[in-house]
CSV table of C-alpha atoms in Angstrom, one decimal:
chain,number,residue,atom,x,y,z
A,1,MET,CA,113.2,92.6,144.7
A,2,ASP,CA,109.8,92.5,145.6
A,3,PRO,CA,107.6,94.5,143.3
A,4,HIS,CA,105.4,95.7,146.1
A,5,LEU,CA,108.5,97.2,147.9
A,6,LEU,CA,109.6,98.9,144.6
A,7,GLU,CA,106.1,100.5,144.4
A,8,GLN,CA,106.4,101.8,148.1
A,9,LEU,CA,109.9,103.1,147.5
A,10,ASN,CA,108.8,104.9,144.3
A,11,GLY,CA,105.9,106.3,146.4
A,12,GLU,CA,108.1,107.9,149.0
A,13,ARG,CA,110.4,109.2,146.2
A,14,ARG,CA,107.5,110.7,144.3
A,15,ALA,CA,106.4,112.4,147.4
A,16,ARG,CA,109.8,113.9,148.1
A,17,ARG,CA,110.3,111.8,151.3
A,18,ALA,CA,113.6,110.1,152.3
A,19,ALA,CA,113.6,106.4,152.4
A,20,VAL,CA,116.5,103.7,152.8
A,21,LEU,CA,116.1,100.2,151.1
A,22,VAL,CA,118.3,97.6,153.1
A,23,THR,CA,118.9,94.5,150.9
A,24,ASP,CA,120.4,91.3,152.3
A,25,LEU,CA,122.7,90.2,149.6
A,26,SER,CA,122.7,86.6,150.7
A,27,ASP,CA,119.3,86.1,149.4
A,28,GLY,CA,118.1,89.4,147.9
A,29,ALA,CA,115.5,89.9,150.8
A,30,ALA,CA,114.9,93.8,151.3
A,31,ARG,CA,113.1,96.0,153.7
A,32,LEU,CA,112.1,99.7,153.3
A,33,ILE,CA,112.7,102.1,155.9
A,34,ARG,CA,110.9,105.4,155.9
A,35,GLU,CA,112.4,108.7,157.5
A,36,GLY,CA,111.5,108.7,161.1
A,37,GLU,CA,111.4,105.0,161.4
A,38,THR,CA,114.4,103.5,163.2
A,39,VAL,CA,116.0,100.1,163.0
A,40,SER,CA,117.3,98.3,166.1
A,41,GLY,CA,120.8,96.9,166.5
A,42,PRO,CA,124.0,97.7,164.6
A,43,LEU,CA,122.2,98.2,161.3
A,44,GLY,CA,120.2,100.9,162.9
A,45,GLU,CA,123.3,103.3,163.2
A,46,VAL,CA,124.2,102.5,159.6
A,47,VAL,CA,120.6,103.4,158.4
A,48,ALA,CA,120.6,106.5,160.5
A,49,ARG,CA,123.8,107.7,158.8
A,50,ALA,CA,122.3,106.9,155.4
A,51,PHE,CA,119.4,109.0,156.1
A,52,ARG,CA,121.7,111.9,157.4
A,53,THR,CA,124.4,111.9,154.7
A,54,GLY,CA,122.4,110.4,151.6
A,55,ASN,CA,125.4,108.2,151.1
A,56,SER,CA,124.8,104.5,150.1
A,57,GLY,CA,127.0,101.7,150.6
A,58,LEU,CA,127.8,98.0,151.8
A,59,THR,CA,127.9,97.0,155.4
A,60,GLU,CA,128.7,93.9,157.3
A,61,ALA,CA,126.7,92.9,160.3
A,62,GLU,CA,126.4,89.7,162.3
A,63,GLU,CA,123.6,88.7,160.2
A,64,GLY,CA,125.3,89.0,157.0
A,65,SER,CA,126.3,91.5,154.2
A,66,PHE,CA,123.8,94.3,153.4
A,67,PHE,CA,123.5,96.9,150.8
A,68,ILE,CA,122.0,100.3,152.2
A,69,ASN,CA,120.6,102.3,149.5
A,70,ALA,CA,119.7,105.9,150.6
A,71,HIS,CA,117.1,107.8,148.4
A,72,LEU,CA,117.2,111.4,149.5
A,73,PRO,CA,115.1,114.0,147.8
A,74,GLN,CA,117.0,116.7,145.8
A,75,PRO,CA,117.2,119.8,148.3
A,76,ARG,CA,115.9,123.0,146.7
A,77,LEU,CA,115.5,126.7,147.3
A,78,MET,CA,112.1,128.5,147.0
A,79,LEU,CA,112.5,132.2,146.8
A,80,ILE,CA,109.5,134.4,147.4
A,81,GLY,CA,110.2,137.4,145.6
A,82,ALA,CA,111.7,138.1,142.0
A,83,VAL,CA,113.8,140.9,143.3
A,84,HIS,CA,117.5,141.9,142.8
A,85,ILE,CA,118.8,139.7,145.4
A,86,SER,CA,117.0,136.7,143.7
A,87,GLN,CA,118.6,137.5,140.4
A,88,ALA,CA,122.1,136.9,142.1
A,89,LEU,CA,121.0,134.1,144.2
A,90,ALA,CA,119.4,131.9,141.8
A,91,PRO,CA,122.4,131.1,139.7
A,92,MET,CA,124.6,130.9,142.9
A,93,ALA,CA,122.4,128.4,144.5
A,94,ARG,CA,122.0,126.2,141.4
A,95,VAL,CA,125.7,126.0,141.1
A,96,ALA,CA,125.9,124.9,144.8
A,97,GLY,CA,123.5,122.2,144.1
A,98,TYR,CA,120.2,123.7,145.1
A,99,PRO,CA,117.8,124.2,142.3
A,100,VAL,CA,115.7,127.4,142.6
A,101,GLU,CA,112.2,128.2,142.1
A,102,ILE,CA,111.0,131.8,142.4
A,103,VAL,CA,107.3,132.9,143.2
A,104,ASP,CA,106.2,136.5,142.8
A,105,PRO,CA,102.7,137.5,141.8
A,106,ARG,CA,104.0,140.9,140.7
A,107,THR,CA,104.4,140.2,137.0
A,108,ALA,CA,106.7,143.3,136.5
A,109,PHE,CA,109.2,141.6,138.6
A,110,ALA,CA,108.7,137.9,137.6
A,111,THR,CA,109.9,138.1,134.0
A,112,GLU,CA,111.7,135.6,132.0
A,113,ASP,CA,114.0,138.5,130.8
A,114,ARG,CA,115.1,139.2,134.4
A,115,PHE,CA,115.4,135.5,135.2
A,116,PRO,CA,116.7,133.4,132.2
A,117,ASP,CA,116.9,129.7,133.0
A,118,VAL,CA,115.0,129.9,136.4
A,119,LEU,CA,111.7,128.3,137.3
A,120,LEU,CA,109.5,131.2,137.7
A,121,ASP,CA,105.9,131.2,138.9
A,122,PRO,CA,104.2,134.5,138.7
A,123,ARG,CA,101.3,133.6,141.0
A,124,TRP,CA,100.5,134.1,144.7
A,125,PRO,CA,102.4,131.8,147.0
A,126,GLU,CA,98.9,130.5,148.2
A,127,GLU,CA,98.2,129.1,144.7
A,128,VAL,CA,101.7,127.7,144.0
A,129,LEU,CA,102.1,126.0,147.4
A,130,ALA,CA,98.6,124.4,147.1
A,131,GLU,CA,99.8,122.9,143.9
A,132,ARG,CA,103.5,122.2,145.0
A,133,PRO,CA,103.7,121.8,148.7
A,134,LEU,CA,106.8,122.7,150.6
A,135,ASP,CA,108.8,119.9,152.5
A,136,ALA,CA,111.6,119.2,154.7
A,137,TYR,CA,114.1,119.2,151.8
A,138,THR,CA,113.0,122.6,150.8
A,139,ALA,CA,114.6,126.0,151.9
A,140,LEU,CA,112.5,129.1,151.7
A,141,ALA,CA,113.6,132.6,151.6
A,142,ALA,CA,111.0,135.4,151.6
A,143,VAL,CA,112.5,138.6,150.1
A,144,THR,CA,109.6,140.7,148.7
A,145,HIS,CA,109.4,143.1,151.7
A,146,ASP,CA,105.8,142.8,151.2
A,147,PRO,CA,103.7,141.1,154.0
A,148,LYS,CA,101.0,140.4,151.8
A,149,ILE,CA,103.2,138.0,149.7
A,150,ASP,CA,105.7,136.9,152.3
A,151,ASP,CA,103.7,136.2,155.4
A,152,PHE,CA,101.7,133.2,154.0
A,153,ALA,CA,104.7,131.7,152.6
A,154,VAL,CA,106.8,132.0,155.8
A,155,LYS,CA,104.1,130.4,157.8
A,156,ALA,CA,103.7,127.5,155.3
A,157,ALA,CA,107.4,126.9,155.3
A,158,LEU,CA,107.4,126.7,159.2
A,159,ASP,CA,104.5,124.4,159.3
A,160,SER,CA,105.9,122.2,156.6
A,161,GLY,CA,109.3,121.7,158.5
A,162,CYS,CA,111.4,123.4,155.7
A,163,PHE,CA,115.1,122.9,156.7
A,164,TYR,CA,115.5,126.7,156.3
A,165,VAL,CA,113.2,129.6,156.7
A,166,GLY,CA,114.6,133.0,156.1
A,167,ALA,CA,113.0,136.5,155.7
A,168,LEU,CA,114.4,139.6,154.6
A,169,GLY,CA,113.9,143.0,156.7
A,170,SER,CA,115.5,144.8,159.4
A,171,ARG,CA,115.1,143.9,163.2
A,172,LYS,CA,112.1,146.3,163.4
A,173,THR,CA,110.5,144.8,160.3
A,174,HIS,CA,111.0,141.4,161.5
A,175,ALA,CA,109.5,142.4,165.0
A,176,ALA,CA,106.3,143.5,163.2
A,177,ARG,CA,106.3,140.3,161.2
A,178,VAL,CA,106.6,138.2,164.3
A,179,ASP,CA,103.5,139.7,165.7
A,180,ARG,CA,101.6,139.2,162.4
A,181,LEU,CA,102.8,135.5,162.3
A,182,LYS,CA,101.7,134.9,165.9
A,183,ASN,CA,98.2,136.2,164.9
A,184,ILE,CA,97.9,133.5,162.3
A,185,GLY,CA,99.1,130.8,164.7
A,186,ALA,CA,102.9,130.5,164.5
A,187,THR,CA,104.2,129.2,167.7
A,188,ALA,CA,107.3,130.5,169.7
A,189,ASP,CA,109.4,127.6,168.6
A,190,GLN,CA,108.6,128.1,164.9
A,191,LEU,CA,109.3,131.9,165.1
A,192,ASP,CA,112.7,131.1,166.5
A,193,ARG,CA,113.5,129.0,163.5
A,194,ILE,CA,113.2,132.0,161.1
A,195,ALA,CA,116.5,133.5,160.0
A,196,ALA,CA,116.0,137.3,160.3
A,197,PRO,CA,117.6,139.6,159.5
A,198,ILE,CA,118.3,137.1,156.6
A,199,GLY,CA,121.8,135.7,155.8
A,200,LEU,CA,125.1,135.2,157.7
A,201,ASP,CA,126.5,138.4,159.1
A,202,ILE,CA,129.3,139.0,156.5
A,203,GLY,CA,128.5,142.8,156.3
A,204,ALA,CA,126.9,142.2,152.9
A,205,ALA,CA,126.7,145.6,151.2
A,206,ASN,CA,124.8,144.9,148.0
A,207,PRO,CA,122.3,142.5,146.7
A,208,ALA,CA,124.9,140.0,145.2
A,209,GLU,CA,126.7,140.1,148.7
A,210,ILE,CA,123.4,139.5,150.5
A,211,ALA,CA,122.8,136.6,148.0
A,212,VAL,CA,126.1,135.0,149.2
A,213,ALA,CA,125.1,135.5,152.9
A,214,VAL,CA,121.7,133.7,152.2
A,215,LEU,CA,123.2,130.8,150.2
A,216,ALA,CA,125.8,130.2,153.0
A,217,GLN,CA,123.0,130.1,155.6
A,218,VAL,CA,120.9,127.8,153.7
A,219,ILE,CA,124.0,125.4,153.2
A,220,ALA,CA,124.7,125.7,157.0
A,221,ALA,CA,121.1,124.9,157.8
A,222,PHE,CA,121.1,121.8,155.4
A,223,ARG,CA,124.4,120.5,157.0
A,224,ALA,CA,123.3,121.3,160.5
A,225,ARG,CA,120.3,119.1,159.8
A,226,SER,CA,122.8,116.3,159.5
A,227,ASN,CA,124.5,117.4,162.8
A,228,ALA,CA,121.3,117.7,164.6
A,229,ALA,CA,120.3,114.2,163.6
A,230,LYS,CA,123.8,113.0,164.9
A,231,ALA,CA,123.3,114.7,168.1
A,232,GLY,CA,119.9,113.0,168.5
A,233,GLU,CA,121.4,109.7,167.9
A,234,LYS,CA,124.1,110.1,170.7
A,235,THR,CA,121.6,111.2,173.3
A,236,ALA,CA,119.0,108.7,172.4
B,1,MET,CA,113.1,125.2,132.6
B,2,GLN,CA,113.1,121.6,133.8
B,3,ASP,CA,112.2,120.9,137.4
B,4,ILE,CA,114.9,118.5,138.5
B,5,THR,CA,113.5,118.5,142.2
B,6,HIS,CA,110.8,116.1,141.1
B,7,LEU,CA,111.4,112.7,139.6
B,8,ASP,CA,111.6,112.4,135.9
B,9,GLU,CA,108.8,109.8,135.0
B,10,ALA,CA,110.3,109.2,131.6
B,11,ARG,CA,113.9,108.3,132.7
B,12,ASP,CA,114.1,107.2,136.3
B,13,PRO,CA,115.1,103.7,136.2
B,14,LEU,CA,113.0,102.6,139.2
B,15,LEU,CA,109.9,104.3,137.9
B,16,ILE,CA,110.3,102.7,134.6
B,17,ALA,CA,110.9,99.1,136.2
B,18,GLU,CA,107.7,99.6,138.1
B,19,ARG,CA,106.0,100.6,134.9
B,20,TRP,CA,107.3,97.7,133.0
B,21,ARG,CA,106.3,95.3,135.7
B,22,HIS,CA,102.8,96.7,135.5
B,23,ASP,CA,102.8,96.0,131.6
B,24,GLY,CA,103.6,92.4,132.5
B,25,LYS,CA,107.3,92.4,131.4
B,26,ALA,CA,110.0,90.5,133.3
B,27,VAL,CA,112.4,93.0,134.7
B,28,ALA,CA,116.0,92.9,136.4
B,29,VAL,CA,117.4,95.6,138.4
B,30,ALA,CA,121.1,96.1,138.5
B,31,THR,CA,122.6,98.4,141.2
B,32,VAL,CA,126.0,99.6,141.8
B,33,VAL,CA,127.0,98.5,145.4
B,34,GLU,CA,130.6,99.3,145.6
B,35,THR,CA,133.1,101.3,143.9
B,36,TRP,CA,136.9,101.7,144.0
B,37,GLY,CA,139.0,104.4,142.4
B,38,SER,CA,137.4,106.6,139.6
B,39,ALA,CA,134.1,105.0,139.0
B,40,PRO,CA,131.9,106.8,136.5
B,41,ARG,CA,128.6,106.3,138.5
B,42,PRO,CA,128.1,106.5,142.2
B,43,THR,CA,127.1,103.6,144.6
B,44,GLY,CA,123.4,103.2,144.4
B,45,SER,CA,123.0,103.9,140.7
B,46,HIS,CA,120.6,101.8,138.7
B,47,LEU,CA,120.2,100.0,135.4
B,48,VAL,CA,116.9,98.3,134.7
B,49,ILE,CA,116.7,95.7,132.1
B,50,ASP,CA,113.8,94.0,130.4
B,51,ALA,CA,113.7,90.2,128.9
B,52,ASP,CA,114.0,91.6,125.5
B,53,GLY,CA,117.2,93.6,126.5
B,54,ASN,CA,115.6,97.1,126.7
B,55,PHE,CA,117.2,99.0,129.3
B,56,HIS,CA,117.4,102.4,131.2
B,57,GLY,CA,119.7,104.0,133.6
B,58,SER,CA,123.3,103.2,133.9
B,59,VAL,CA,125.9,101.6,136.2
B,60,SER,CA,128.9,103.0,134.3
B,61,GLY,CA,129.6,105.4,131.7
B,62,GLY,CA,128.6,102.8,128.9
B,63,CYS,CA,131.7,100.6,129.6
B,64,VAL,CA,130.0,97.7,131.1
B,65,GLU,CA,126.4,98.0,130.4
B,66,GLY,CA,126.5,95.4,127.6
B,67,ALA,CA,127.8,92.7,129.9
B,68,VAL,CA,125.3,93.6,132.8
B,69,ILE,CA,122.5,93.4,130.2
B,70,SER,CA,123.6,89.8,129.1
B,71,GLU,CA,123.9,88.7,132.8
B,72,ALA,CA,120.4,90.2,133.5
B,73,ALA,CA,118.9,87.8,130.9
B,74,GLU,CA,120.0,84.8,132.9
B,75,VAL,CA,119.0,86.6,136.3
B,76,ILE,CA,115.5,87.0,134.7
B,77,GLU,CA,115.5,83.4,133.7
B,78,THR,CA,116.7,81.7,136.7
B,79,GLY,CA,115.5,84.4,139.4
B,80,GLN,CA,118.9,83.9,141.1
B,81,PRO,CA,120.6,87.3,141.9
B,82,ARG,CA,124.3,87.7,140.8
B,83,MET,CA,127.1,90.0,142.1
B,84,LEU,CA,129.4,91.2,139.2
B,85,GLU,CA,132.5,92.7,139.4
B,86,PHE,CA,134.3,94.9,136.7
B,87,GLY,CA,137.7,96.4,136.6
B,88,VAL,CA,140.1,97.6,134.1
B,89,ALA,CA,139.9,95.1,131.3
B,90,ASP,CA,143.3,93.5,131.8
B,91,GLU,CA,143.0,92.8,135.5
B,92,THR,CA,139.7,90.8,135.3
B,93,ALA,CA,138.3,87.8,133.7
B,94,TRP,CA,135.7,90.0,132.0
B,95,ARG,CA,136.1,91.0,128.5
B,96,VAL,CA,134.8,94.3,129.2
B,97,GLY,CA,136.3,96.8,131.7
B,98,LEU,CA,136.3,100.4,133.0
B,99,SER,CA,138.8,102.4,130.9
B,100,CYS,CA,139.0,105.0,133.8
B,101,GLY,CA,140.9,102.5,135.8
B,102,GLY,CA,138.2,102.1,138.7
B,103,ARG,CA,136.4,99.0,139.8
B,104,ILE,CA,132.8,98.5,140.5
B,105,ARG,CA,130.5,95.7,142.0
B,106,VAL,CA,127.1,95.4,140.5
B,107,TYR,CA,124.3,93.4,142.0
B,108,VAL,CA,121.7,92.1,139.6
B,109,GLU,CA,118.3,90.8,140.9
B,110,ARG,CA,115.0,89.9,139.4
B,111,LEU,CA,111.9,92.0,140.2
B,112,GLY,CA,109.4,89.6,141.6
């Protein structure tokens, strides 16, 4: 393996960007494909599938035998708001394979006592996201009900291409939010991506049930991201 | 609370391989390229080995690491990559095997 290639691969992995390493097993020659780059020929489909599914494996092509190693970042869920819903959602999401971080500047809410075993940051989203930016492998759910805390995070999630952006509030609350987000530069396409009212419509009647509805919606969005890529390949 | 969404600089095998290389060490990278049955580590898992036999990561639950490490010494010396195959001990020429009954293929290559 070429040491420079390893450095480049590690660079992508450190930056939480997906990359696929294709190794020719006849001679060990390898190439790195970054997310968004395409590969021509039959190998192209295999590489696209690796980006979609995150699965690695051997593949036989006319040119020989190749090992396709998919390096996908760990998907995660960022919750804006250390509220009752978050108390139920954090452990559920972790079990489902989505590690959680909770951001809430209201220190009365963001206490270790209320959130044992959860990454908790009691600062404003502005500060936290400057330090740890959002990305395409992050889902963001804003659940404080407070525009001063939620709005910036929602806009940042839309700008970063988070695979899921959800915001708590009634249709009326959301209409007002849409107006505010427009004023800070959100486009119509971006606004359409916000899941609001938040969560799948399962008639959730309490915080724990809302948490289930949100988690199901996050999972659906992550898997739909796969389906969208699949549909794109077919039409391309 | 540990943040598992970012890479663990102290334990990630590929980050360690890069660091070893920077320190001037000779390094081999072993990768699980295929599994059959109940294999303990998924395809794509890495074990990295230096010329002194230090290693990080895993390609099995500890069943075949010893054999991979000794093969890696030769790969480091010759620069020729190798494909190793491990199954249950009885069925293969290898003295070591996977007690779980699965089979794996491991590709071992030198870094640089």
